[in-house]
PDB file of C-alpha atoms in Angstrom:
ATOM      1  CA  MET A 112     -91.221  44.923 132.208  1.00  0.00           C
ATOM      2  CA  ILE A 113     -91.170  48.699 131.996  1.00  0.00           C
ATOM      3  CA  ASN A 114     -93.593  49.782 129.285  1.00  0.00           C
ATOM      4  CA  SER A 115     -93.782  53.589 129.115  1.00  0.00           C
ATOM      5  CA  PHE A 116     -93.785  56.854 131.016  1.00  0.00           C
ATOM      6  CA  ALA A 117     -96.826  58.949 132.001  1.00  0.00           C
ATOM      7  CA  ASN A 118     -96.667  62.296 133.766  1.00  0.00           C
ATOM      8  CA  ASN A 119     -92.985  61.563 134.533  1.00  0.00           C
ATOM      9  CA  LYS A 120     -93.976  58.399 136.400  1.00  0.00           C
ATOM     10  CA  VAL A 121     -92.792  54.972 135.359  1.00  0.00           C
ATOM     11  CA  VAL A 122     -95.742  52.783 134.375  1.00  0.00           C
ATOM     12  CA  VAL A 123     -95.856  49.024 133.913  1.00  0.00           C
ATOM     13  CA  PRO A 124     -98.423  46.776 132.252  1.00  0.00           C
ATOM     14  CA  ILE A 125    -100.602  45.023 134.800  1.00  0.00           C
ATOM     15  CA  PHE A 126    -103.425  43.392 132.817  1.00  0.00           C
ATOM     16  CA  GLU A 127    -104.072  42.100 129.320  1.00  0.00           C
ATOM     17  CA  VAL A 128    -107.764  41.934 128.453  1.00  0.00           C
ATOM     18  CA  LEU A 129    -108.609  38.392 127.348  1.00  0.00           C
ATOM     19  CA  LYS A 130    -112.369  38.959 127.369  1.00  0.00           C
ATOM     20  CA  PRO A 131    -113.897  42.416 127.947  1.00  0.00           C
ATOM     21  CA  GLY A 132    -117.179  41.213 129.446  1.00  0.00           C
ATOM     22  CA  LEU A 133    -120.548  42.878 128.972  1.00  0.00           C
ATOM     23  CA  LEU A 134    -119.228  46.420 129.612  1.00  0.00           C
ATOM     24  CA  THR A 135    -115.899  47.247 131.227  1.00  0.00           C
ATOM     25  CA  THR A 136    -114.421  50.732 131.446  1.00  0.00           C
ATOM     26  CA  ILE A 137    -111.788  52.680 133.341  1.00  0.00           C
ATOM     27  CA  GLN A 138    -113.388  55.170 135.753  1.00  0.00           C
ATOM     28  CA  ASP A 139    -112.440  57.612 138.480  1.00  0.00           C
ATOM     29  CA  LEU A 140    -114.667  60.065 140.364  1.00  0.00           C
ATOM     30  CA  GLY A 141    -115.745  61.884 137.225  1.00  0.00           C
ATOM     31  CA  ARG A 142    -115.090  64.879 135.023  1.00  0.00           C
ATOM     32  CA  LYS A 143    -116.370  67.796 137.096  1.00  0.00           C
ATOM     33  CA  GLY A 144    -117.102  71.297 135.839  1.00  0.00           C
ATOM     34  CA  TYR A 145    -117.746  70.595 132.153  1.00  0.00           C
ATOM     35  CA  GLN A 146    -121.411  69.633 132.092  1.00  0.00           C
ATOM     36  CA  LYS A 147    -122.262  73.215 131.080  1.00  0.00           C
ATOM     37  CA  TYR A 148    -120.339  72.549 127.855  1.00  0.00           C
ATOM     38  CA  GLY A 149    -122.349  69.408 127.128  1.00  0.00           C
ATOM     39  CA  LEU A 150    -119.934  66.807 128.520  1.00  0.00           C
ATOM     40  CA  ALA A 151    -121.102  63.984 130.777  1.00  0.00           C
ATOM     41  CA  VAL A 152    -119.588  63.828 134.255  1.00  0.00           C
ATOM     42  CA  SER A 153    -119.159  60.053 133.951  1.00  0.00           C
ATOM     43  CA  GLY A 154    -116.991  58.369 136.619  1.00  0.00           C
ATOM     44  CA  ALA A 155    -117.683  55.308 138.747  1.00  0.00           C
ATOM     45  CA  ALA A 156    -121.400  54.519 138.916  1.00  0.00           C
ATOM     46  CA  ASP A 157    -120.939  53.199 142.472  1.00  0.00           C
ATOM     47  CA  SER A 158    -118.647  55.771 144.062  1.00  0.00           C
ATOM     48  CA  TYR A 159    -118.737  53.991 147.459  1.00  0.00           C
ATOM     49  CA  ALA A 160    -117.303  50.741 146.056  1.00  0.00           C
ATOM     50  CA  HIS A 161    -114.808  52.701 143.939  1.00  0.00           C
ATOM     51  CA  ARG A 162    -113.547  54.771 146.851  1.00  0.00           C
ATOM     52  CA  ILE A 163    -113.292  51.780 149.193  1.00  0.00           C
ATOM     53  CA  ALA A 164    -111.377  49.741 146.597  1.00  0.00           C
ATOM     54  CA  ASN A 165    -108.774  52.490 146.304  1.00  0.00           C
ATOM     55  CA  LEU A 166    -108.409  52.889 150.062  1.00  0.00           C
ATOM     56  CA  LEU A 167    -107.915  49.151 150.512  1.00  0.00           C
ATOM     57  CA  VAL A 168    -104.826  49.234 148.275  1.00  0.00           C
ATOM     58  CA  GLY A 169    -103.468  52.470 149.727  1.00  0.00           C
ATOM     59  CA  ASN A 170    -104.487  54.761 146.854  1.00  0.00           C
ATOM     60  CA  ARG A 171    -106.129  58.150 146.918  1.00  0.00           C
ATOM     61  CA  GLU A 172    -109.901  57.834 146.505  1.00  0.00           C
ATOM     62  CA  GLN A 173    -109.870  59.554 143.117  1.00  0.00           C
ATOM     63  CA  GLU A 174    -107.449  57.131 141.412  1.00  0.00           C
ATOM     64  CA  ALA A 175    -108.870  55.276 138.418  1.00  0.00           C
ATOM     65  CA  THR A 176    -110.289  51.787 138.825  1.00  0.00           C
ATOM     66  CA  ILE A 177    -111.724  49.206 136.449  1.00  0.00           C
ATOM     67  CA  GLU A 178    -115.537  49.070 136.479  1.00  0.00           C
ATOM     68  CA  THR A 179    -117.042  45.864 135.065  1.00  0.00           C
ATOM     69  CA  THR A 180    -120.712  45.027 134.577  1.00  0.00           C
ATOM     70  CA  LEU A 181    -122.574  41.800 135.372  1.00  0.00           C
ATOM     71  CA  VAL A 182    -120.485  39.126 133.646  1.00  0.00           C
ATOM     72  CA  GLY A 183    -117.627  38.038 131.436  1.00  0.00           C
ATOM     73  CA  LEU A 184    -114.488  40.087 132.181  1.00  0.00           C
ATOM     74  CA  GLN A 185    -111.300  38.035 131.983  1.00  0.00           C
ATOM     75  CA  LEU A 186    -107.827  39.504 132.548  1.00  0.00           C
ATOM     76  CA  LYS A 187    -104.334  38.066 132.372  1.00  0.00           C
ATOM     77  CA  VAL A 188    -101.996  39.429 135.049  1.00  0.00           C
ATOM     78  CA  LEU A 189     -98.729  40.714 133.560  1.00  0.00           C
ATOM     79  CA  ASN A 190     -96.834  41.797 136.692  1.00  0.00           C
ATOM     80  CA  ASN A 191     -96.970  41.096 140.412  1.00  0.00           C
ATOM     81  CA  MET A 192     -99.261  43.590 142.106  1.00  0.00           C
ATOM     82  CA  VAL A 193    -101.715  44.156 144.967  1.00  0.00           C
ATOM     83  CA  ILE A 194    -105.386  44.643 144.067  1.00  0.00           C
ATOM     84  CA  ALA A 195    -108.794  44.907 145.721  1.00  0.00           C
ATOM     85  CA  ILE A 196    -112.206  43.945 144.320  1.00  0.00           C
ATOM     86  CA  THR A 197    -115.357  45.615 145.645  1.00  0.00           C
ATOM     87  CA  GLY A 198    -118.950  46.252 144.598  1.00  0.00           C
ATOM     88  CA  GLY A 199    -121.357  43.638 143.321  1.00  0.00           C
ATOM     89  CA  ASN A 200    -120.462  39.983 143.716  1.00  0.00           C
ATOM     90  CA  LEU A 201    -119.773  38.973 140.116  1.00  0.00           C
ATOM     91  CA  GLN A 202    -118.074  35.780 141.341  1.00  0.00           C
ATOM     92  CA  PRO A 203    -114.442  36.806 140.808  1.00  0.00           C
ATOM     93  CA  GLU A 204    -111.853  34.053 140.523  1.00  0.00           C
ATOM     94  CA  VAL A 205    -108.080  33.933 140.325  1.00  0.00           C
ATOM     95  CA  ASN A 206    -106.853  30.808 138.539  1.00  0.00           C
ATOM     96  CA  ASN A 207    -110.314  29.222 138.904  1.00  0.00           C
ATOM     97  CA  GLN A 208    -110.335  29.732 142.683  1.00  0.00           C
ATOM     98  CA  PRO A 209    -112.706  32.215 144.406  1.00  0.00           C
ATOM     99  CA  ALA A 210    -111.065  35.610 144.848  1.00  0.00           C
ATOM    100  CA  PRO A 211    -111.646  37.574 148.064  1.00  0.00           C
ATOM    101  CA  MET A 212    -113.696  40.748 147.985  1.00  0.00           C
ATOM    102  CA  TRP A 213    -113.488  43.924 150.076  1.00  0.00           C
ATOM    103  CA  THR A 214    -109.873  43.172 150.970  1.00  0.00           C
ATOM    104  CA  SER A 215    -106.516  43.809 149.339  1.00  0.00           C
ATOM    105  CA  PHE A 216    -104.535  40.785 148.156  1.00  0.00           C
ATOM    106  CA  PRO A 217    -101.523  40.034 145.944  1.00  0.00           C
ATOM    107  CA  ILE A 218    -101.685  38.695 142.408  1.00  0.00           C
ATOM    108  CA  GLN A 219     -98.836  37.249 140.394  1.00  0.00           C
ATOM    109  CA  ALA A 220     -97.722  37.492 136.779  1.00  0.00           C
ATOM    110  CA  GLY A 221     -99.469  34.784 134.795  1.00  0.00           C
ATOM    111  CA  ASP A 222    -102.577  34.678 136.998  1.00  0.00           C
ATOM    112  CA  ILE A 223    -105.981  34.784 135.305  1.00  0.00           C
ATOM    113  CA  LEU A 224    -108.617  36.997 136.930  1.00  0.00           C
ATOM    114  CA  LYS A 225    -112.167  36.465 135.712  1.00  0.00           C
ATOM    115  CA  PHE A 226    -115.738  37.313 136.672  1.00  0.00           C
ATOM    116  CA  ASN A 227    -118.280  34.534 136.192  1.00  0.00           C
ATOM    117  CA  GLY A 228    -121.536  36.445 136.628  1.00  0.00           C
ATOM    118  CA  SER A 229    -123.610  38.337 139.146  1.00  0.00           C
ATOM    119  CA  LEU A 230    -124.754  36.725 142.374  1.00  0.00           C
ATOM    120  CA  SER A 231    -125.694  40.150 143.725  1.00  0.00           C
ATOM    121  CA  GLY A 232    -125.312  43.681 142.428  1.00  0.00           C
ATOM    122  CA  CYS A 233    -124.505  44.902 138.937  1.00  0.00           C
ATOM    123  CA  ARG A 234    -120.994  46.400 138.950  1.00  0.00           C
ATOM    124  CA  ALA A 235    -117.648  45.396 140.461  1.00  0.00           C
ATOM    125  CA  TYR A 236    -114.511  47.524 140.848  1.00  0.00           C
ATOM    126  CA  ILE A 237    -110.853  46.534 140.620  1.00  0.00           C
ATOM    127  CA  ALA A 238    -108.310  48.859 142.218  1.00  0.00           C
ATOM    128  CA  VAL A 239    -104.568  48.362 141.749  1.00  0.00           C
ATOM    129  CA  ALA A 240    -101.995  49.603 144.258  1.00  0.00           C
ATOM    130  CA  GLY A 241    -100.451  52.678 142.645  1.00  0.00           C
ATOM    131  CA  GLY A 242    -103.462  53.511 140.498  1.00  0.00           C
ATOM    132  CA  ILE A 243    -104.326  52.871 136.846  1.00  0.00           C
ATOM    133  CA  ASN A 244    -102.734  54.866 134.053  1.00  0.00           C
ATOM    134  CA  ALA A 245    -105.210  56.075 131.428  1.00  0.00           C
ATOM    135  CA  GLU A 246    -105.813  59.098 129.242  1.00  0.00           C
ATOM    136  CA  MET A 247    -106.266  62.239 131.365  1.00  0.00           C
ATOM    137  CA  VAL A 248    -108.779  64.584 129.742  1.00  0.00           C
ATOM    138  CA  MET A 249    -110.004  67.732 131.488  1.00  0.00           C
ATOM    139  CA  GLY A 250    -108.749  66.575 134.848  1.00  0.00           C
ATOM    140  CA  SER A 251    -110.188  63.068 134.763  1.00  0.00           C
ATOM    141  CA  ARG A 252    -109.348  59.577 133.493  1.00  0.00           C
ATOM    142  CA  ALA A 253    -113.029  58.594 133.468  1.00  0.00           C
ATOM    143  CA  THR A 254    -114.232  56.913 130.289  1.00  0.00           C
ATOM    144  CA  ASP A 255    -117.030  58.847 128.601  1.00  0.00           C
ATOM    145  CA  ILE A 256    -118.176  56.503 125.842  1.00  0.00           C
ATOM    146  CA  ILE A 257    -120.595  58.987 124.279  1.00  0.00           C
ATOM    147  CA  GLY A 258    -118.035  61.793 124.248  1.00  0.00           C
ATOM    148  CA  GLY A 259    -115.261  59.383 123.244  1.00  0.00           C
ATOM    149  CA  ILE A 260    -112.763  60.678 125.823  1.00  0.00           C
ATOM    150  CA  GLY A 261    -110.841  59.342 128.809  1.00  0.00           C
ATOM    151  CA  GLY A 262    -109.903  55.785 129.677  1.00  0.00           C
ATOM    152  CA  ILE A 263    -108.518  53.941 126.661  1.00  0.00           C
ATOM    153  CA  GLU A 264    -109.501  55.896 123.546  1.00  0.00           C
ATOM    154  CA  GLY A 265    -112.780  56.920 125.189  1.00  0.00           C
ATOM    155  CA  ARG A 266    -114.312  53.468 124.787  1.00  0.00           C
ATOM    156  CA  ALA A 267    -115.121  50.253 126.594  1.00  0.00           C
ATOM    157  CA  LEU A 268    -112.247  47.786 126.970  1.00  0.00           C
ATOM    158  CA  ARG A 269    -111.596  45.351 124.137  1.00  0.00           C
ATOM    159  CA  LYS A 270    -109.791  42.048 123.819  1.00  0.00           C
ATOM    160  CA  GLY A 271    -106.058  42.682 123.610  1.00  0.00           C
ATOM    161  CA  ASP A 272    -106.050  45.995 125.497  1.00  0.00           C
ATOM    162  CA  ILE A 273    -103.141  46.443 127.908  1.00  0.00           C
ATOM    163  CA  ILE A 274    -103.909  48.186 131.207  1.00  0.00           C
ATOM    164  CA  GLU A 275    -101.030  49.947 132.955  1.00  0.00           C
ATOM    165  CA  THR A 276    -100.359  50.940 136.533  1.00  0.00           C
ATOM    166  CA  TYR A 277     -97.929  53.044 138.527  1.00  0.00           C
ATOM    167  CA  PRO A 278     -96.093  50.472 140.656  1.00  0.00           C
ATOM    168  CA  ARG A 279     -95.780  51.048 144.381  1.00  0.00           C
ATOM    169  CA  ILE A 280     -93.011  49.288 146.277  1.00  0.00           C
ATOM    170  CA  SER A 281     -93.283  50.697 149.803  1.00  0.00           C
ATOM    171  CA  ASN A 282     -96.318  51.264 152.032  1.00  0.00           C
ATOM    172  CA  CYS A 283     -98.274  48.656 150.064  1.00  0.00           C
ATOM    173  CA  PRO A 284    -101.062  46.988 152.112  1.00  0.00           C
ATOM    174  CA  PHE A 285    -100.973  43.290 151.211  1.00  0.00           C
ATOM    175  CA  ARG A 286    -103.934  42.457 153.448  1.00  0.00           C
ATOM    176  CA  ARG A 287    -106.217  45.338 154.347  1.00  0.00           C
ATOM    177  CA  ARG A 288    -109.767  44.219 155.002  1.00  0.00           C
ATOM    178  CA  LEU A 289    -112.940  46.268 155.342  1.00  0.00           C
ATOM    179  CA  LEU A 290    -115.065  45.689 158.422  1.00  0.00           C
ATOM    180  CA  PRO A 291    -117.994  43.365 157.560  1.00  0.00           C
ATOM    181  CA  SER A 292    -120.444  45.949 158.923  1.00  0.00           C
ATOM    182  CA  LEU A 293    -119.334  48.382 156.198  1.00  0.00           C
ATOM    183  CA  ILE A 294    -119.822  45.952 153.307  1.00  0.00           C
ATOM    184  CA  PRO A 295    -123.093  46.749 151.511  1.00  0.00           C
ATOM    185  CA  GLU A 296    -125.668  44.164 150.608  1.00  0.00           C
ATOM    186  CA  TYR A 297    -127.248  44.256 147.164  1.00  0.00           C
ATOM    187  CA  PRO A 298    -130.768  42.813 147.399  1.00  0.00           C
ATOM    188  CA  ASN A 299    -133.048  42.606 144.380  1.00  0.00           C
ATOM    189  CA  HIS A 300    -135.473  45.046 145.991  1.00  0.00           C
ATOM    190  CA  ILE A 301    -134.336  48.345 147.502  1.00  0.00           C
ATOM    191  CA  LYS A 302    -135.842  51.472 148.980  1.00  0.00           C
ATOM    192  CA  ILE A 303    -134.287  54.722 147.775  1.00  0.00           C
ATOM    193  CA  ARG A 304    -134.563  58.039 149.614  1.00  0.00           C
ATOM    194  CA  VAL A 305    -135.507  61.096 147.573  1.00  0.00           C
ATOM    195  CA  VAL A 306    -136.140  64.807 147.977  1.00  0.00           C
ATOM    196  CA  LEU A 307    -139.173  66.009 146.019  1.00  0.00           C
ATOM    197  CA  GLY A 308    -138.608  68.570 143.253  1.00  0.00           C
ATOM    198  CA  PRO A 309    -137.606  70.614 141.414  1.00  0.00           C
ATOM    199  CA  GLN A 310    -140.840  70.250 139.416  1.00  0.00           C
ATOM    200  CA  ASP A 311    -142.998  68.291 141.861  1.00  0.00           C
ATOM    201  CA  ASP A 312    -145.653  71.003 141.417  1.00  0.00           C
ATOM    202  CA  ALA A 313    -146.047  69.777 137.810  1.00  0.00           C
ATOM    203  CA  PHE A 314    -147.646  66.564 139.132  1.00  0.00           C
ATOM    204  CA  THR A 315    -151.050  65.947 140.658  1.00  0.00           C
ATOM    205  CA  MET A 316    -151.245  64.858 144.271  1.00  0.00           C
ATOM    206  CA  ARG A 317    -152.373  61.483 142.992  1.00  0.00           C
ATOM    207  CA  GLY A 318    -149.289  61.349 140.773  1.00  0.00           C
ATOM    208  CA  ILE A 319    -146.960  62.095 143.703  1.00  0.00           C
ATOM    209  CA  ASN A 320    -148.718  59.515 145.876  1.00  0.00           C
ATOM    210  CA  THR A 321    -148.387  56.952 143.080  1.00  0.00           C
ATOM    211  CA  PHE A 322    -144.660  57.661 142.838  1.00  0.00           C
ATOM    212  CA  LEU A 323    -144.083  57.314 146.594  1.00  0.00           C
ATOM    213  CA  SER A 324    -146.312  54.281 147.188  1.00  0.00           C
ATOM    214  CA  SER A 325    -145.614  52.101 144.138  1.00  0.00           C
ATOM    215  CA  GLU A 326    -142.983  49.518 143.257  1.00  0.00           C
ATOM    216  CA  TYR A 327    -141.063  50.003 140.018  1.00  0.00           C
ATOM    217  CA  THR A 328    -139.062  47.452 138.032  1.00  0.00           C
ATOM    218  CA  VAL A 329    -135.696  48.166 136.425  1.00  0.00           C
ATOM    219  CA  SER A 330    -135.949  47.926 132.633  1.00  0.00           C
ATOM    220  CA  ILE A 331    -133.489  45.956 130.531  1.00  0.00           C
ATOM    221  CA  ALA A 332    -132.957  49.249 128.659  1.00  0.00           C
ATOM    222  CA  SER A 333    -131.111  50.693 131.688  1.00  0.00           C
ATOM    223  CA  ASP A 334    -127.421  51.625 131.470  1.00  0.00           C
ATOM    224  CA  ARG A 335    -124.817  53.967 132.947  1.00  0.00           C
ATOM    225  CA  MET A 336    -126.756  56.918 131.571  1.00  0.00           C
ATOM    226  CA  ALA A 337    -130.079  56.165 133.229  1.00  0.00           C
ATOM    227  CA  CYS A 338    -132.031  53.590 135.153  1.00  0.00           C
ATOM    228  CA  ARG A 339    -135.339  53.262 133.294  1.00  0.00           C
ATOM    229  CA  LEU A 340    -138.215  52.152 135.487  1.00  0.00           C
ATOM    230  CA  GLU A 341    -141.479  50.414 134.681  1.00  0.00           C
ATOM    231  CA  GLY A 342    -144.577  50.551 136.868  1.00  0.00           C
ATOM    232  CA  PRO A 343    -147.715  52.559 137.648  1.00  0.00           C
ATOM    233  CA  ALA A 344    -148.115  55.715 135.560  1.00  0.00           C
ATOM    234  CA  ILE A 345    -147.311  59.015 137.306  1.00  0.00           C
ATOM    235  CA  GLU A 346    -149.912  61.674 136.548  1.00  0.00           C
ATOM    236  CA  HIS A 347    -148.898  65.179 135.397  1.00  0.00           C
ATOM    237  CA  ARG A 348    -151.017  68.277 135.846  1.00  0.00           C
ATOM    238  CA  ASN A 349    -150.479  69.771 132.386  1.00  0.00           C
ATOM    239  CA  GLY A 350    -148.059  67.606 130.463  1.00  0.00           C
ATOM    240  CA  ALA A 351    -144.404  66.606 130.763  1.00  0.00           C
ATOM    241  CA  ASP A 352    -142.560  69.293 128.788  1.00  0.00           C
ATOM    242  CA  ILE A 353    -140.469  72.064 130.341  1.00  0.00           C
ATOM    243  CA  VAL A 354    -137.743  74.341 129.009  1.00  0.00           C
ATOM    244  CA  SER A 355    -134.579  72.226 128.869  1.00  0.00           C
ATOM    245  CA  GLU A 356    -132.364  72.616 131.914  1.00  0.00           C
ATOM    246  CA  GLY A 357    -129.354  70.961 133.530  1.00  0.00           C
ATOM    247  CA  LEU A 358    -129.655  67.336 134.655  1.00  0.00           C
ATOM    248  CA  PHE A 359    -128.182  66.355 137.996  1.00  0.00           C
ATOM    249  CA  GLN A 360    -127.197  62.861 139.089  1.00  0.00           C
ATOM    250  CA  GLY A 361    -130.155  61.194 140.766  1.00  0.00           C
ATOM    251  CA  ALA A 362    -132.742  63.311 138.934  1.00  0.00           C
ATOM    252  CA  ILE A 363    -135.981  61.382 138.369  1.00  0.00           C
ATOM    253  CA  GLN A 364    -137.519  62.601 135.154  1.00  0.00           C
ATOM    254  CA  VAL A 365    -141.063  61.672 134.117  1.00  0.00           C
ATOM    255  CA  PRO A 366    -141.594  62.117 130.348  1.00  0.00           C
ATOM    256  CA  GLN A 367    -144.822  61.861 128.387  1.00  0.00           C
ATOM    257  CA  ASN A 368    -145.173  58.101 128.864  1.00  0.00           C
ATOM    258  CA  ARG A 369    -145.401  58.788 132.651  1.00  0.00           C
ATOM    259  CA  GLN A 370    -142.707  56.192 133.462  1.00  0.00           C
ATOM    260  CA  PRO A 371    -139.813  57.462 135.644  1.00  0.00           C
ATOM    261  CA  ILE A 372    -136.219  57.665 134.413  1.00  0.00           C
ATOM    262  CA  LEU A 373    -133.511  57.872 137.101  1.00  0.00           C
ATOM    263  CA  PHE A 374    -130.381  59.540 135.737  1.00  0.00           C
ATOM    264  CA  GLN A 375    -126.919  58.231 136.620  1.00  0.00           C
ATOM    265  CA  VAL A 376    -123.290  59.231 136.022  1.00  0.00           C
ATOM    266  CA  GLY A 377    -123.364  58.891 132.233  1.00  0.00           C
ATOM    267  CA  ARG A 378    -126.381  61.169 131.790  1.00  0.00           C
ATOM    268  CA  GLN A 379    -126.608  63.888 129.151  1.00  0.00           C
ATOM    269  CA  SER A 380    -126.078  67.444 130.330  1.00  0.00           C
ATOM    270  CA  VAL A 381    -129.650  68.780 129.855  1.00  0.00           C
ATOM    271  CA  GLY A 382    -133.210  67.481 129.692  1.00  0.00           C
ATOM    272  CA  GLY A 383    -136.613  68.901 128.876  1.00  0.00           C
ATOM    273  CA  TYR A 384    -139.052  66.860 130.957  1.00  0.00           C
ATOM    274  CA  THR A 385    -140.436  67.389 134.455  1.00  0.00           C
ATOM    275  CA  LYS A 386    -138.447  65.991 137.368  1.00  0.00           C
ATOM    276  CA  ILE A 387    -140.551  64.759 140.265  1.00  0.00           C
ATOM    277  CA  ALA A 388    -137.675  64.165 142.702  1.00  0.00           C
ATOM    278  CA  GLY A 389    -133.952  63.632 143.164  1.00  0.00           C
ATOM    279  CA  VAL A 390    -132.211  60.696 144.835  1.00  0.00           C
ATOM    280  CA  ILE A 391    -130.086  61.706 147.818  1.00  0.00           C
ATOM    281  CA  LYS A 392    -126.354  61.464 147.150  1.00  0.00           C
ATOM    282  CA  ALA A 393    -125.747  58.814 149.814  1.00  0.00           C
ATOM    283  CA  ASP A 394    -128.061  56.445 147.931  1.00  0.00           C
ATOM    284  CA  PHE A 395    -126.465  56.822 144.475  1.00  0.00           C
ATOM    285  CA  PRO A 396    -124.377  53.645 145.001  1.00  0.00           C
ATOM    286  CA  LYS A 397    -127.529  51.596 145.676  1.00  0.00           C
ATOM    287  CA  VAL A 398    -129.005  52.692 142.358  1.00  0.00           C
ATOM    288  CA  ALA A 399    -125.748  51.832 140.552  1.00  0.00           C
ATOM    289  CA  GLN A 400    -126.008  48.216 141.706  1.00  0.00           C
ATOM    290  CA  LEU A 401    -129.557  47.602 140.444  1.00  0.00           C
ATOM    291  CA  ARG A 402    -129.860  44.880 137.812  1.00  0.00           C
ATOM    292  CA  PRO A 403    -132.557  44.507 135.160  1.00  0.00           C
ATOM    293  CA  LYS A 404    -135.761  43.122 136.727  1.00  0.00           C
ATOM    294  CA  ASP A 405    -134.761  44.326 140.226  1.00  0.00           C
ATOM    295  CA  SER A 406    -137.380  46.475 141.934  1.00  0.00           C
ATOM    296  CA  ILE A 407    -137.312  49.823 143.679  1.00  0.00           C
ATOM    297  CA  THR A 408    -139.547  51.919 145.917  1.00  0.00           C
ATOM    298  CA  PHE A 409    -139.084  55.533 147.003  1.00  0.00           C
ATOM    299  CA  GLU A 410    -139.163  57.237 150.390  1.00  0.00           C
ATOM    300  CA  CYS A 411    -139.403  61.000 150.753  1.00  0.00           C
ATOM    301  CA  VAL A 412    -136.941  62.778 153.085  1.00  0.00           C
ATOM    302  CA  THR A 413    -136.227  66.445 153.691  1.00  0.00           C
ATOM    303  CA  LEU A 414    -133.188  68.273 152.363  1.00  0.00           C
ATOM    304  CA  THR A 415    -131.962  68.667 155.957  1.00  0.00           C
ATOM    305  CA  GLU A 416    -132.194  64.908 156.474  1.00  0.00           C
ATOM    306  CA  ALA A 417    -130.364  64.273 153.186  1.00  0.00           C
ATOM    307  CA  HIS A 418    -127.509  66.536 154.273  1.00  0.00           C
ATOM    308  CA  ALA A 419    -127.245  64.787 157.647  1.00  0.00           C
ATOM    309  CA  ILE A 420    -127.098  61.358 155.989  1.00  0.00           C
ATOM    310  CA  LEU A 421    -124.366  62.540 153.623  1.00  0.00           C
ATOM    311  CA  ARG A 422    -122.337  64.026 156.486  1.00  0.00           C
ATOM    312  CA  GLU A 423    -122.409  60.658 158.261  1.00  0.00           C
ATOM    313  CA  GLN A 424    -121.182  58.892 155.123  1.00  0.00           C
ATOM    314  CA  GLU A 425    -118.356  61.371 154.637  1.00  0.00           C
ATOM    315  CA  LYS A 426    -117.408  61.035 158.306  1.00  0.00           C
ATOM    316  CA  LEU A 427    -116.985  57.320 157.621  1.00  0.00           C
ATOM    317  CA  PHE A 428    -114.589  58.047 154.777  1.00  0.00           C
ATOM    318  CA  GLN A 429    -112.606  60.408 156.993  1.00  0.00           C
ATOM    319  CA  GLN A 430    -112.164  57.514 159.414  1.00  0.00           C
ATOM    320  CA  LEU A 431    -111.204  55.133 156.626  1.00  0.00           C
ATOM    321  CA  ASN A 432    -108.648  57.601 155.290  1.00  0.00           C
ATOM    322  CA  ALA A 433    -107.210  57.701 158.785  1.00  0.00           C
ATOM    323  CA  GLY A 434    -106.741  53.931 158.643  1.00  0.00           C
ATOM    324  CA  GLN A 435    -109.720  52.910 160.769  1.00  0.00           C
ATOM    325  CA  TYR A 436    -110.916  49.819 158.914  1.00  0.00           C
TER     326      TYR A 436
END
């Protein structure tokens, strides 16, 4: 049933939210260029899973997807459509039967799609062929819960919400599968690569060695804003305070309690504590899939190495965009 029009495109309802789960939002690749005005970038926490999901259903990488966290999302399908589910294995089911992941597949009106809980990873992504219609604010449909913009009324999904899509009739990949070698694993312990700085000189050598040689546990207080870590204290030279400055994704801030905070897509725009290192961009998706009580260690790489790793990842996406799955 035709529901409404958006940007001169016909949109149709695709899902009714029966249960919203722990935290479910509509996300794209983020709201770029407005952090200087105090707005969060937001967007998909795991950009790799988000981008792959869109490619599997024939969308552009930047189209909005549904990001759901850990457990509980339940959706009723309102129209026939092709979808793909990627990211953490939250045990998706269609009509109480296991749903495939990392492949596109058709769903039918009346189907029930639900996520029973995490076997691995923290966040799963649902892409719909044609893309998801949501409020476009400053060039992005990403939900910024703190700012109250994007998505559906700038908030997490609620029971009764209707999610719309732009239907695609032609060139719709009913079965497009990602190569198994490209499907990430989400273990409960990971090593993350970092570049030291910009305030690594604010830490003692012992503090830097502690940071690079210790294992840290993900706190239950972690969220889309930041991954809070618990472990050995990181020693400053002369305290934690600096003049507030812009926060970048992957920044690892060490405040006065000497416990690291790893900032993610929902971070605030500025911060006033020393940053010992930054996670390389290619490893952001690994951080996004950490669950509370998972553990993490850090490995130092050079900026040149970080750039080379990112170029290889982007080369992969060039191949995927060219249809090499």
